[in-house]
Amino acid sequence: MVIDWLPSILIVALLLIGVVGMLRRSSLWRAGRPEKVNIIAGLLAMPGRYFKDLHHVVERDKYMANTHVATGGGFVLSMVLVLVVHVFKVEQQIVAWALLAALLLMLVGAFFVFKRRLNPPERLSKGPWMRLPKSLIIFALTFIVLTLPAAGVLPEGTGGVALIAVLSIGVIIGLGELLFGMGWGGPMKHAFAGTLHLAFHRRPERFGGGRSTGLKPVDLEGDVLGVAKPSDFKWNQLLGFDACVQCGKCQAMCPAFAAGQPLNPKKLIQDMVVGLAGGTDANYAGSPYPGKEVGNAKGGPNEIITAGLVSQETLWSCTTCRACVEECPMMIEHVDAIVDMRRFLTMEKGETPNKGSEVLENIIATDNPNGYAPGSRTNWAADQNLAVMKDKKEVDVLFWVSDGAFDMRSQRILRAFVKLMKAADVDVAILGDEERDSGDVARRLGDDATFQSLAKRNLATLGQYKFNKIVTTDPHAYHCLRNEYADFDKDGALAGVEVLHHTTFLNQLVQSGALKLDAFKGGKVTYHDPCYLGRYNGEYEAPRDLLRSLGIEISEMERSGFRSRCCGGGGGAPITDIPGERRIADMRMEDASATGAELVAVGCQQCTAMLEGVVEPRPEVKDISEILVDQLVEEVH
Amino acid sequence: MPHKVISLISVGRHPQSGRSRRADQDSRAVELGLKLAGTDLDVVHAGSSEEPVLRQYAGMGLPKVTVLEQAESADALPAISSYLKTQQADIVLTGVRSESGESSGMTPYLLAEQLGWPIVARVADIVEVKDGEAQVLLALPRGQRRQVTVKLPFIASIDNAAEAARQSAFGPGLRAKMEAQSGSTEEDSVRVNWSEAPAKARPKRLKVVKAKTAADRFKAATAKPQGGSGKVMKNESAQEQAQAIFDLLIEEKIIR
């Protein structure tokens, strides 16, 4: 009977249409700029990346992890077996039973997806995503019934034409979502794009427990510096945007979103998808950018992004804290994309907002963001009796002072750290007036030309001297020196040099017994993880170890460690100063106050400045080196 | 008919680092020029077309910079004045004084003299150019402005009160064309004999605040100085006027 064949024909037809859609979708990504990717190695590594790295992130939400394993695993298994049983007509009952088991697994998963969608949290996108669990259930149920005869449970031909017709509708709905939708931009697109995104990720170093956080350099000889149009992204960045599942975990973590600034990382990625595919954001069914209505954004692969798709304030609201990237189960790189677009605004349009242009001009003319005389960089150390590299030439530890040298509050941190190093008898020197701004702010503001110039000049200076370690109290300089200078270090000025944050270094000194410290007698203490120390460099433990070595039991904030909330001071955000409803620093201080702490320990001068800017009453804010120095047992000689 | 506007630019010097930069007043002159003429603005520099600072000016959105190619020791004046004579410009904008070199502030005056054009000094804005005349706002101390009408063509030196220069973008600056023409070979004989030394801070006259109340102090700090002892000499002979100035300088111990 022809009608018996109807489901099989439908399966094949929908599969083919789905494949055509996928090929079309791939051609959209290929509009991006070329980027070398090892295709074979990527594809081979993909399953591992999925099961280990991606799942490691998903597992933070146990409910969803199990649900996804059941649904996704069940679907992949059933789809293969559906082809075996219903298209190739393999007539072994065991295969049919295997298919039934897979479908049942998927059904259970789909049920839990359904349950979550009954009362979905705000971060989840609605719209077509609300339909997905129903389509999944229809798919599973349809094929369960369709497979029962093959498994020998029901006699062939049960239900007659009527049932076949009903089941065919089920096949169309289920496979329409799962195969057609996968290729043609439905919610299931995430499975297809996500798989390839994992294989061809722009930062393969992130998989297998690695870390890759340094921004990629701009080719300053290019026709367009930065990203003006979606087609200016690398092709695998476009692919990455398309992998988004709109789970909104980024949105839930974004400090700018919480502060009511016009940024929502999820919406941003979806706008990039609108850009790469062409069209409007009218179908977007998630939370908007705070204060901006959905439906007005329009774009195409070759249209300027900031002319209608994404507003400039959205791009400048980001603090580059990387909370979204850390949280994204698809390992999408939001910060890379934002800085890429900022680069266009700064280096091509000259439209860095508010104080941005002044700060950049100062950095260019004086190597520090506030335009102080370069010759006054070492004034803070006039009474510190610190050796200068120019005289010493060779030293064990080079202390990278950073621009805190010009700021009186940061100088207290610097002095505390110097005192600790002297107490531990460290062979240390500074670059003095030869040091320059690390380029962190310039780079985050999109001025990669200035960053590269600073990096090269700093490296040339460093290359003249011999040292084993660079230690700095500034996590931003730490990040640049450790993760971003290597791209420009042609002469190996930093080859074999250990770059350390002062908390790591001090922890080594304490552990080795070089520093003797009294127990801390103050009240409750909490610790704020700086983004550029924690998420950017994975150092969560050394600062905590140091506090513990003083006998402090840290009262952790709800958001700490890799989920720490930004202080609002990164990425040039205090300079571009995009208005919101709240201040990020105030929210962070509320987190701290909620622990009942009297003291917030910090490991970053920028965080110190931001948190101390919160009006009192509030806990005191101190850098860890300041806390340590108060407990230092000084030996009398 | 659109008016031909030329902005003259020089290599500036950052007051803190001493490093070359786009000069503050010159870049304001470019900003004003862009407002008046858009990208038709002709921006002219006498010096080397290899000078990196020119890229900082070009980054303001200039497709090209005209460079009158000449050695550093050559005088900028003859090159610029002969260039201007060929251009039939309506408005020439300069800074009040350069941040490096002689920094005498004489360039606009000498150009005006050579071209026979009027000069308006310390301009804050050019409001309108119409019927061969321009409405110009002059910057006076304490934020005051004076509106004057000037016949085209004229030279204007741009005060720090003018609109600040827009941000310089790296990409367009890098791609701008440097159109070199030959400049002058005439050596700046005055400059050659100069030697440069860091400036000493100029002595400031002590301000004796007699105010007793906060309101008085506020007034002293903000109000226009009422030069009580000043006098206007209109009808006296040049001899008498000069004598009065001379006496004042001695009284103020500026000359001894």
Coordinates of C-alpha atoms in Angstrom, one line a residue, chain A residues 223 347-348 350-352 361 364-367 371 373, chain B residues 14 16-17 19 22 56 167 169-172 174-175:
Chain A
D223 CA 40.9 48.0 4.7
M347 CA 39.7 53.5 15.0
E348 CA 37.5 54.2 11.9
G350 CA 36.6 58.3 16.1
E351 CA 33.5 58.0 18.2
T352 CA 34.6 56.8 21.6
E361 CA 44.7 61.1 23.5
I364 CA 49.0 58.4 23.1
A365 CA 50.8 61.6 24.3
T366 CA 51.9 60.7 27.8
D367 CA 51.6 56.9 28.1
G371 CA 47.9 63.0 30.9
A373 CA 54.0 64.0 32.9
Chain B
H14 CA 52.3 68.1 24.6
Q16 CA 53.5 67.4 30.0
S17 CA 55.5 64.9 27.9
R19 CA 55.9 64.8 22.7
R22 CA 48.3 67.7 16.9
Q56 CA 46.6 62.6 13.7
Q167 CA 38.6 62.6 18.1
A169 CA 40.5 58.0 14.2
F170 CA 43.5 55.9 13.4
G171 CA 42.3 54.2 10.3
P172 CA 41.3 57.2 8.2
L174 CA 46.5 56.1 8.2
R175 CA 44.9 56.1 4.8

